PDB file of C-alpha atoms in Angstrom:
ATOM      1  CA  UNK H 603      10.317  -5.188   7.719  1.00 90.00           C
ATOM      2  CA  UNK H 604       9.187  -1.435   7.371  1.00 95.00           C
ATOM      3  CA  UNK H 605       8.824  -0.649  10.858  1.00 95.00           C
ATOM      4  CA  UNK H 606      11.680  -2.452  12.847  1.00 93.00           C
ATOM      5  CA  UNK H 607      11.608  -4.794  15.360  1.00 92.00           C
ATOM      6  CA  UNK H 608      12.550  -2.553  18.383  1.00 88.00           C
ATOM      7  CA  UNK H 609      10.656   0.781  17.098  1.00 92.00           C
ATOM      8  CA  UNK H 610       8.344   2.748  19.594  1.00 90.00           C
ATOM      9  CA  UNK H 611       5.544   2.126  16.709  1.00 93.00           C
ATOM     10  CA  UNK H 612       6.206  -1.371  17.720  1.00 93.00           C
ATOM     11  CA  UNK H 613       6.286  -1.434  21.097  1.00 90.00           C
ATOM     12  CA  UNK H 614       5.385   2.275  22.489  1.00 90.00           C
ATOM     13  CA  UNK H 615       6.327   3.242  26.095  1.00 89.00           C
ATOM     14  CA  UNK H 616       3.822   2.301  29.031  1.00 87.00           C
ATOM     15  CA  UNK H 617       4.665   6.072  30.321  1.00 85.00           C
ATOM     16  CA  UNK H 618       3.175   7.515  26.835  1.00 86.00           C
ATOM     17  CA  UNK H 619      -0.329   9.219  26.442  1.00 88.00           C
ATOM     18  CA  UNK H 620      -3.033   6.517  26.153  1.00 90.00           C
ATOM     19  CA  UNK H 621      -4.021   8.313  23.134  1.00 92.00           C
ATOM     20  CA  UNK H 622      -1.013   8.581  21.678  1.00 90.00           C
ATOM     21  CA  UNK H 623      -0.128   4.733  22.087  1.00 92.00           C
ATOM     22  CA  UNK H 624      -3.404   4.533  20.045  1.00 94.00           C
ATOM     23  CA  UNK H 625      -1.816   6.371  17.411  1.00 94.00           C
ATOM     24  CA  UNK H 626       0.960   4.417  17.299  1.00 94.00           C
ATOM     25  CA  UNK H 627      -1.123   1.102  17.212  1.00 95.00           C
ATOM     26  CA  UNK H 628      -3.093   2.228  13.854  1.00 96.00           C
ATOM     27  CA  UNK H 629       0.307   3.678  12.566  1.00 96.00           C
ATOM     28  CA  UNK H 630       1.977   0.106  13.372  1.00 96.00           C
ATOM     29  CA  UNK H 631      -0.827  -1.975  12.282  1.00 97.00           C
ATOM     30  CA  UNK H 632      -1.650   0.231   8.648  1.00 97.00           C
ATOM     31  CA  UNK H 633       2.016  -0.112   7.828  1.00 97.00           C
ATOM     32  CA  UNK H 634       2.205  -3.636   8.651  1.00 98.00           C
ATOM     33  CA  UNK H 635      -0.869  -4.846   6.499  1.00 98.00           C
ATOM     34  CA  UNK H 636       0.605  -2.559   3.430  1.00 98.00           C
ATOM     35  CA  UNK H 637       3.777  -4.546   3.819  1.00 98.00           C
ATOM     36  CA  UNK H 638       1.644  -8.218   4.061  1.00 98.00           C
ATOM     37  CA  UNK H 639      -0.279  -6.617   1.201  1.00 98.00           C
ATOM     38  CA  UNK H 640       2.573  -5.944  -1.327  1.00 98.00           C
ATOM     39  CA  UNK H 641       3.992  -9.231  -0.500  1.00 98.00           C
ATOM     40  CA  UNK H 642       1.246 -11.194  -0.984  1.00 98.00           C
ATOM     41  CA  UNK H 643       1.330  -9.123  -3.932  1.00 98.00           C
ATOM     42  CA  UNK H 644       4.456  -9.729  -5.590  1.00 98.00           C
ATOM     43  CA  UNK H 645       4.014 -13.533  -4.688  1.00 98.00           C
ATOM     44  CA  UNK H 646       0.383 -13.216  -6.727  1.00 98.00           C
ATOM     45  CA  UNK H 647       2.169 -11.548 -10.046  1.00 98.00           C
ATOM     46  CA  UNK H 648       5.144 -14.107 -10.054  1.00 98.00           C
ATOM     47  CA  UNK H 649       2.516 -17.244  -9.901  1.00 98.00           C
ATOM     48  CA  UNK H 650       0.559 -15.339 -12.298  1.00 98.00           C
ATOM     49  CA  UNK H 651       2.846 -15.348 -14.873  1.00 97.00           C
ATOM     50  CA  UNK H 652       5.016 -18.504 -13.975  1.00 96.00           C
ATOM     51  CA  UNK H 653       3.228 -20.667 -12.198  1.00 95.00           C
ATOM     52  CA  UNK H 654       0.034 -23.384 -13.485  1.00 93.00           C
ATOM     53  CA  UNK H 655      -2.138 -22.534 -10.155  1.00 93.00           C
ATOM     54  CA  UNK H 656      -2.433 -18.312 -11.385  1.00 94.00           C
ATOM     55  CA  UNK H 657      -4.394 -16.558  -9.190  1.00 96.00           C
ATOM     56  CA  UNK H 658      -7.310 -14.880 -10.003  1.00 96.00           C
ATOM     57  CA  UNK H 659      -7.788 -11.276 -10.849  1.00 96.00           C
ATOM     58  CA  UNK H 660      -9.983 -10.258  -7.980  1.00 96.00           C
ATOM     59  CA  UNK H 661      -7.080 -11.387  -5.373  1.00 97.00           C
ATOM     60  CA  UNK H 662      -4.998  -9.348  -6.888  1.00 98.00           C
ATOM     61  CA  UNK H 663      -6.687  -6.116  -7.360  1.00 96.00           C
ATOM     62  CA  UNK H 664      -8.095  -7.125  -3.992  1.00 96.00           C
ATOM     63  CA  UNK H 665      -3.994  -6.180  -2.588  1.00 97.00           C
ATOM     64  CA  UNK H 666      -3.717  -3.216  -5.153  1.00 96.00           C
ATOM     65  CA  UNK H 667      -6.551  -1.874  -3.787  1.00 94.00           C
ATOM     66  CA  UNK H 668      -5.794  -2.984   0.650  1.00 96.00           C
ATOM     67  CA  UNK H 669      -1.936  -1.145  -0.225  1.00 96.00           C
ATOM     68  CA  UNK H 670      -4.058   1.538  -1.271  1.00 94.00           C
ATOM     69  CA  UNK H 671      -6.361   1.863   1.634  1.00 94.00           C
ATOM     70  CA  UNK H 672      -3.829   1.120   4.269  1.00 96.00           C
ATOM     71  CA  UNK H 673      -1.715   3.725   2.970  1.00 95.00           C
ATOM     72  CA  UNK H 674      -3.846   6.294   2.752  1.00 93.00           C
ATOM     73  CA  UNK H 675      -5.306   5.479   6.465  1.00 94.00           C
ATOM     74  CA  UNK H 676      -1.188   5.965   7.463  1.00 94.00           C
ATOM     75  CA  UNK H 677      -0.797   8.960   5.844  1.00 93.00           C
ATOM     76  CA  UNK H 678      -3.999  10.376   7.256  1.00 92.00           C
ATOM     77  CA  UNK H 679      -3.034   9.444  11.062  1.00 93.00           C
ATOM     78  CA  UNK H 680       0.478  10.880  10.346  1.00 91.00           C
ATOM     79  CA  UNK H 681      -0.896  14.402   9.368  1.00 90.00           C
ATOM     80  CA  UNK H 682      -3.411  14.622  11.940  1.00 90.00           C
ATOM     81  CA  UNK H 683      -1.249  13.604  14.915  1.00 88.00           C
ATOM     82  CA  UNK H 684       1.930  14.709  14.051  1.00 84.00           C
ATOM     83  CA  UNK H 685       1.101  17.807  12.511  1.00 80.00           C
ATOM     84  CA  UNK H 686       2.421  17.428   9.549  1.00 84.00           C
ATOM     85  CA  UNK H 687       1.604  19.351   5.982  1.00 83.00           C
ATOM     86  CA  UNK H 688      -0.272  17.372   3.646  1.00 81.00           C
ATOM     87  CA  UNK H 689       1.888  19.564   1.067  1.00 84.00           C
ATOM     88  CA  UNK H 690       4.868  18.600   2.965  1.00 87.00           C
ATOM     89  CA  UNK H 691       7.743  17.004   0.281  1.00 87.00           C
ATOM     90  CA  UNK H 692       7.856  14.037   2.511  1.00 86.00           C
ATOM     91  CA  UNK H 693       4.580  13.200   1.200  1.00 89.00           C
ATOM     92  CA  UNK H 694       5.920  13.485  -2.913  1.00 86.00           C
ATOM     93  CA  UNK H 695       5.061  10.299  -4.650  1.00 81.00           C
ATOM     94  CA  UNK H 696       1.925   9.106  -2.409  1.00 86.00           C
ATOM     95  CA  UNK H 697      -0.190  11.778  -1.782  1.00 83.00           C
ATOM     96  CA  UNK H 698      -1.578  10.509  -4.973  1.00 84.00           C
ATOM     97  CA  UNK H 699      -2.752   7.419  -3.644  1.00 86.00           C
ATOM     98  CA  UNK H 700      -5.519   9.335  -1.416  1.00 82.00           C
ATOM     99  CA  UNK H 701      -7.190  10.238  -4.431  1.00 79.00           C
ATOM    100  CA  UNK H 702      -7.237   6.766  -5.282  1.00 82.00           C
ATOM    101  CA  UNK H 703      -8.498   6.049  -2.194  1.00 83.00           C
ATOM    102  CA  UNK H 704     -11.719   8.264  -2.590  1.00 77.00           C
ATOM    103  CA  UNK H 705     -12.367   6.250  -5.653  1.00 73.00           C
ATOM    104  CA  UNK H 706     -12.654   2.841  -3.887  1.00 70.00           C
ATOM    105  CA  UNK H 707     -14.808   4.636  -0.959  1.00 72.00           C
ATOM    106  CA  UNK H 708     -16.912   6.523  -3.661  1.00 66.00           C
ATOM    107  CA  UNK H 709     -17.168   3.360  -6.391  1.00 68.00           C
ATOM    108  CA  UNK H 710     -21.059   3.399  -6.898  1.00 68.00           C
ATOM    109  CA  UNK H 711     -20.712   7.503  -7.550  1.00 67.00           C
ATOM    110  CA  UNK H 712     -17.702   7.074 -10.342  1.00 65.00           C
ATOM    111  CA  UNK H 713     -19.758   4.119 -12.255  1.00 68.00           C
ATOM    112  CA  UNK H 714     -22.515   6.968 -12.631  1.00 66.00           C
ATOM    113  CA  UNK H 715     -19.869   9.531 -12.861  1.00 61.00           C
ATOM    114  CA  UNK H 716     -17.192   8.690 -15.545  1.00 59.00           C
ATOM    115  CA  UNK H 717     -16.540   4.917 -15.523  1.00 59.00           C
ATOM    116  CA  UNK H 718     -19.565   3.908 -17.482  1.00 57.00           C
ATOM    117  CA  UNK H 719     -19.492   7.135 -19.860  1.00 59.00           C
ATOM    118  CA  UNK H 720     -15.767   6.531 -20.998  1.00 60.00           C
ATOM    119  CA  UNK H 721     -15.838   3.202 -21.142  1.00 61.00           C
ATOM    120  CA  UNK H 722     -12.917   2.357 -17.902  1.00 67.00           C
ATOM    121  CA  UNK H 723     -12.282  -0.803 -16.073  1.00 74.00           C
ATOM    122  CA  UNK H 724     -14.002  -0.571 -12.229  1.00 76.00           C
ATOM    123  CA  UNK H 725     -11.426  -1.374 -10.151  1.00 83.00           C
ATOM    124  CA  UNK H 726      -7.948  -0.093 -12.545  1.00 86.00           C
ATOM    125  CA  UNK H 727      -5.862  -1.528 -14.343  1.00 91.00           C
ATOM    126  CA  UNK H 728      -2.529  -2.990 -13.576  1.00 95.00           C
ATOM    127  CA  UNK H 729       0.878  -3.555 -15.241  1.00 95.00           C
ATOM    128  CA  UNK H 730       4.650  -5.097 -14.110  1.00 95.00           C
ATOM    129  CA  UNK H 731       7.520  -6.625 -15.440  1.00 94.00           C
ATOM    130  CA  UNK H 732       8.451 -10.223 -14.115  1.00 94.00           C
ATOM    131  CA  UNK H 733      11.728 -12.705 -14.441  1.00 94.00           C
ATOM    132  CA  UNK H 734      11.438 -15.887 -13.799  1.00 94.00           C
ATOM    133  CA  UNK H 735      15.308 -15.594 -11.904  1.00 92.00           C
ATOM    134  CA  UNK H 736      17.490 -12.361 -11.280  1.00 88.00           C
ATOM    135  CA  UNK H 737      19.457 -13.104 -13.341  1.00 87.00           C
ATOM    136  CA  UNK H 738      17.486 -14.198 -16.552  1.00 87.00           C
ATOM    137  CA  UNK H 739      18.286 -12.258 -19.860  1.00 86.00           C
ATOM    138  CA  UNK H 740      14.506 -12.184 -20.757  1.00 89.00           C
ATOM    139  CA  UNK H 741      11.300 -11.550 -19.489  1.00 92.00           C
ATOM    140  CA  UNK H 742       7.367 -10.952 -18.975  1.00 94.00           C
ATOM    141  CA  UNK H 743       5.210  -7.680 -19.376  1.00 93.00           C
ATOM    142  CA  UNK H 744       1.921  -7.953 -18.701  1.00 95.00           C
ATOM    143  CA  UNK H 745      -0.773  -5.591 -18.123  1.00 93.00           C
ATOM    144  CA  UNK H 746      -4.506  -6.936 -16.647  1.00 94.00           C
ATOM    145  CA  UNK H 747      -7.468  -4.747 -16.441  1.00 90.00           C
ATOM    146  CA  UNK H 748     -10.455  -5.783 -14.340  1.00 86.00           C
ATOM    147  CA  UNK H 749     -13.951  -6.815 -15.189  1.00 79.00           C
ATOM    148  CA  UNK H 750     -14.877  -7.381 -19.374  1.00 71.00           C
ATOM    149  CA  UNK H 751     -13.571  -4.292 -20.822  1.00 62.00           C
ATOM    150  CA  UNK H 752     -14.289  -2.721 -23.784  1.00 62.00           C
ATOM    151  CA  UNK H 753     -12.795  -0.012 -24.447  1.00 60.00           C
ATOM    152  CA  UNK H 754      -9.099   1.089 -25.314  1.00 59.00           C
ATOM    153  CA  UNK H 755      -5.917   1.492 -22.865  1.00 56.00           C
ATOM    154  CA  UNK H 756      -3.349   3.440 -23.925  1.00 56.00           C
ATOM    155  CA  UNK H 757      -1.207   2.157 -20.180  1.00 56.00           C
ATOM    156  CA  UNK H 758       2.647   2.115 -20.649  1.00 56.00           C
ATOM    157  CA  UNK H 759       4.608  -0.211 -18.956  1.00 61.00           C
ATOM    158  CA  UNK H 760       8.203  -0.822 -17.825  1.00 60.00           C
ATOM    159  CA  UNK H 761      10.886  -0.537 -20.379  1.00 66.00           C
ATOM    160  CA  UNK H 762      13.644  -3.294 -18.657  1.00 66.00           C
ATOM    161  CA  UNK H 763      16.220  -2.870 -21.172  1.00 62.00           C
ATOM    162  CA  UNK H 764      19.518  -1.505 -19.547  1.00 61.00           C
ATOM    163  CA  UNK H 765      17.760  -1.317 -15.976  1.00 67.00           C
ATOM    164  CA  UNK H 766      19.580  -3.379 -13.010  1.00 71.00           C
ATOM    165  CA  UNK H 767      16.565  -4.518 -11.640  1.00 77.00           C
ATOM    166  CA  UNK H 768      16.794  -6.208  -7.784  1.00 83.00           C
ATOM    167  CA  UNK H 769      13.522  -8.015  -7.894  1.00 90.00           C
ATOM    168  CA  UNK H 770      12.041 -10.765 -10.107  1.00 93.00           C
ATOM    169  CA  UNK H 771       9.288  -8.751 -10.137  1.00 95.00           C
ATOM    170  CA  UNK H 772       9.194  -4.652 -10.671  1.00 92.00           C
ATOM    171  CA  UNK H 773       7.791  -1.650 -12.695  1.00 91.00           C
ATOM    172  CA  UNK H 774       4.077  -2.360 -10.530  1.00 95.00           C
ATOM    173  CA  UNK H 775       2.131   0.073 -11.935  1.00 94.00           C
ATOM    174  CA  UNK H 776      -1.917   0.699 -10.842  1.00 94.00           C
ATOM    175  CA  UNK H 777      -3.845   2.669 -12.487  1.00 89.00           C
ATOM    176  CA  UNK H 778      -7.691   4.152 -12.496  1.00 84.00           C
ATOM    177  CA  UNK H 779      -9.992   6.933 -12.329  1.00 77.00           C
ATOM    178  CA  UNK H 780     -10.076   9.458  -9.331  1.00 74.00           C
ATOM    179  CA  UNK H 781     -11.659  13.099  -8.953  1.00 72.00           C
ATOM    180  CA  UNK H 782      -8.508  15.627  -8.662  1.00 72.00           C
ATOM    181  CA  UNK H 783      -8.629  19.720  -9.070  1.00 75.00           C
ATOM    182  CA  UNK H 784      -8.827  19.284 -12.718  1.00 73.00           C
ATOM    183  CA  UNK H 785     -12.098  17.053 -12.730  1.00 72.00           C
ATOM    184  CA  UNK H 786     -11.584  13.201 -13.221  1.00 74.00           C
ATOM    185  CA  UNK H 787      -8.226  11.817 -14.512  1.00 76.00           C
ATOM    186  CA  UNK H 788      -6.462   8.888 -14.743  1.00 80.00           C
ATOM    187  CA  UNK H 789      -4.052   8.213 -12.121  1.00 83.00           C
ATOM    188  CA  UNK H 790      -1.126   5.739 -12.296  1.00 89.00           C
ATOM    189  CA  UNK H 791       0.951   5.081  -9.489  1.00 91.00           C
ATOM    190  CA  UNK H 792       4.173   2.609  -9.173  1.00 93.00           C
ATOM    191  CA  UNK H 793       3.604   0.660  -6.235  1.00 95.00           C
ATOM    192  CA  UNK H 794       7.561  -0.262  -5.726  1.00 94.00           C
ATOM    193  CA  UNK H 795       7.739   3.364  -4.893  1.00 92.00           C
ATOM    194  CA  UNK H 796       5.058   4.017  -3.035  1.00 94.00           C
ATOM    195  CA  UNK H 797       6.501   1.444  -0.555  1.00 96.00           C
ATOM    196  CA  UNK H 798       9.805   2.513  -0.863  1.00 94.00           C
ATOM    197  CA  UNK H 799       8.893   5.698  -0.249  1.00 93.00           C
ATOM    198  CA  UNK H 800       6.713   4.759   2.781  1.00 95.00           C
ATOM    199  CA  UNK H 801       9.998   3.118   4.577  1.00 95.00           C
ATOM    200  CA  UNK H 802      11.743   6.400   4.344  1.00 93.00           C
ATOM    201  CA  UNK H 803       8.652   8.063   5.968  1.00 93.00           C
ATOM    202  CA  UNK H 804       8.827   5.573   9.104  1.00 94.00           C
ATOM    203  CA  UNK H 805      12.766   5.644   9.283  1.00 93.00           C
ATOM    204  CA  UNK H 806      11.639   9.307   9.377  1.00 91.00           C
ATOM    205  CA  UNK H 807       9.647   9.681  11.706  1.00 92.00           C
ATOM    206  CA  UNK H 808      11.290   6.729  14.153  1.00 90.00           C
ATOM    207  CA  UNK H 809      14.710   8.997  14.134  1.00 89.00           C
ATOM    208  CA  UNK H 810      12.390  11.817  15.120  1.00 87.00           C
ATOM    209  CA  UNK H 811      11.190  10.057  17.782  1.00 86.00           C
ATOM    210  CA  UNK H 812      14.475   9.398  20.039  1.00 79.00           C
ATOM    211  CA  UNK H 813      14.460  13.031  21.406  1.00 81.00           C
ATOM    212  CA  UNK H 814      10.846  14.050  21.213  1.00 77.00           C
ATOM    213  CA  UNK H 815      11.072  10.785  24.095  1.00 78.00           C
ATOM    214  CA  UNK H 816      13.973  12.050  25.733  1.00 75.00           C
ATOM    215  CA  UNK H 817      12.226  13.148  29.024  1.00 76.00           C
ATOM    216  CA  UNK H 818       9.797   9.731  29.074  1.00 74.00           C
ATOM    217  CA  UNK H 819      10.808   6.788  30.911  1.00 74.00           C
ATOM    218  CA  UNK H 820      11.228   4.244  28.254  1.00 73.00           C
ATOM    219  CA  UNK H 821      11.973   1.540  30.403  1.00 78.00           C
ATOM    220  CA  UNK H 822       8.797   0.030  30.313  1.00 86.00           C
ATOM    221  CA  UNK H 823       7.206  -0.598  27.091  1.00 88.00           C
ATOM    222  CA  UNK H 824       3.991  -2.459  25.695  1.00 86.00           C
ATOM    223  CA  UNK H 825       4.182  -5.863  25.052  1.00 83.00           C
ATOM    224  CA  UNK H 826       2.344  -5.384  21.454  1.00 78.00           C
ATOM    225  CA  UNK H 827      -1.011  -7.364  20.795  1.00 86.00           C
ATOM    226  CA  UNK H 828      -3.179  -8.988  23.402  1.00 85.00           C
ATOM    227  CA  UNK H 829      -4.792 -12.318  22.759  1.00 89.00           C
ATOM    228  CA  UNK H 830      -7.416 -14.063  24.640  1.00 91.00           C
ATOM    229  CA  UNK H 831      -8.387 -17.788  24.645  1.00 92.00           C
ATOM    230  CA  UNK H 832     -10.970 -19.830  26.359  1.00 89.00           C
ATOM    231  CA  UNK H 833     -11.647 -23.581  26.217  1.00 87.00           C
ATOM    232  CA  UNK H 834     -15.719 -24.294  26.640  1.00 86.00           C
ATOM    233  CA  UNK H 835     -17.532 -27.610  26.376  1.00 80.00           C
ATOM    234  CA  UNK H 836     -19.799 -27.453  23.481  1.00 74.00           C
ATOM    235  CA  UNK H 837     -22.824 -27.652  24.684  1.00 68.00           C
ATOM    236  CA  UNK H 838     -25.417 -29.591  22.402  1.00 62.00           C
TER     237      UNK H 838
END
């Protein structure tokens, strides 16, 4: 779990700013559907490559591509609300992803743009290394690239050999097409990171919370999600 079980993110203090506890909701809830996303993820690649029932390509760019967009909305909320530098070096290693993000947003523009004229698969490509157990001696690269392409990929992969890997699957590495200073470049990013890198963010930011809520009675704190269910006679 990325954000723990007992963090303000969580469960933010009834005493807090109304606006901050919204904050913390889309903080809580982007963080929360990156981590569903990569799992859901991971599970997808493994069956893909072991497993008769594979699942299709679009429900797995379709996670690539929700890590991407959650992320991005988390990093956004975290810069605006808690002031912090987009250039900040807590930020190295998935800033990237926001230029990613403008991609997906912008899709129609980039076919038009530099997807069509050079030949590049829509939504990226993707590449990982897989083991059927931990501790198998061999294993499965494999690199998918959506939609019929027709072109040439030059995308490198994980190199296993003499790595101590602690997942049967690893090296998940997206890649595709985003506007940047220089004009439009491919951009590869390793998802394991990015969501590694993400968890030391929150433990971050949660460790910075305990004396910014010193002088706030945290007594009291928000139960978390509201639900509301009625029974009604079907009328015909």
């Amino acid at each position: 779990m990325i954000i723990k079980a007992d963090s303000y993110f969580r469960y933010p203090p009834l005493n807090l700013n109304p606006k901050q506890v919204i904050v913390f909701n889309g903080i809580r809830y982007s963080i929360d559907i990156v981590e569903i996303a990569y799992e859901r993820l991971c599970k997808n690649l493994y069956d893909f490559v072991y497993s008769e029932n594979k699942p299709s390509f679009p429900v797995i760019f379709s996670e690539c591509w929700t890590i991407i967009n959650s992320a991005t909305i988390f990093i956004n909320l975290s810069i605006r609300h808690f002031k912090i530098d987009k250039e900040n070096s807590i930020w190295d290693g998935i800033r990237e992803i926001k230029e990613l993000r403008n991609t997906n947003q912008h899709l129609d523009e980039r076919i038009n743009e530099v997807l069509l004229e050079n030949n590049l698969p829509i939504y990226g490509a993707l590449s990982w290394y897989s083991q059927e157990h931990l501790d198998a001696k061999e294993g499965v690269i494999t690199t998918i690239i959506s939609g019929s392409f027709t072109g040439d990929t030059n995308h490198i992969v994980l190199n296993p050999a003499g790595k101590k890997l602690k997942n049967t699957i690893s090296g998940i590495e997206f890649s595709t097409t985003a506007r940047t200073k220089n004009g439009f470049e491919i951009i590869k990013v390793d998802l394991e990171k990015i969501i590694n890198q993400i968890k030391h963010v929150v433990n971050y930011f949660d460790n910075q919370l305990v004396p910014q809520l010193i002088d706030v009675d945290i007594t009291d704190r928000y139960k978390g999600d509201l639900v509301i269910s009625m029974y009604v006679n079907k009328l015909i």
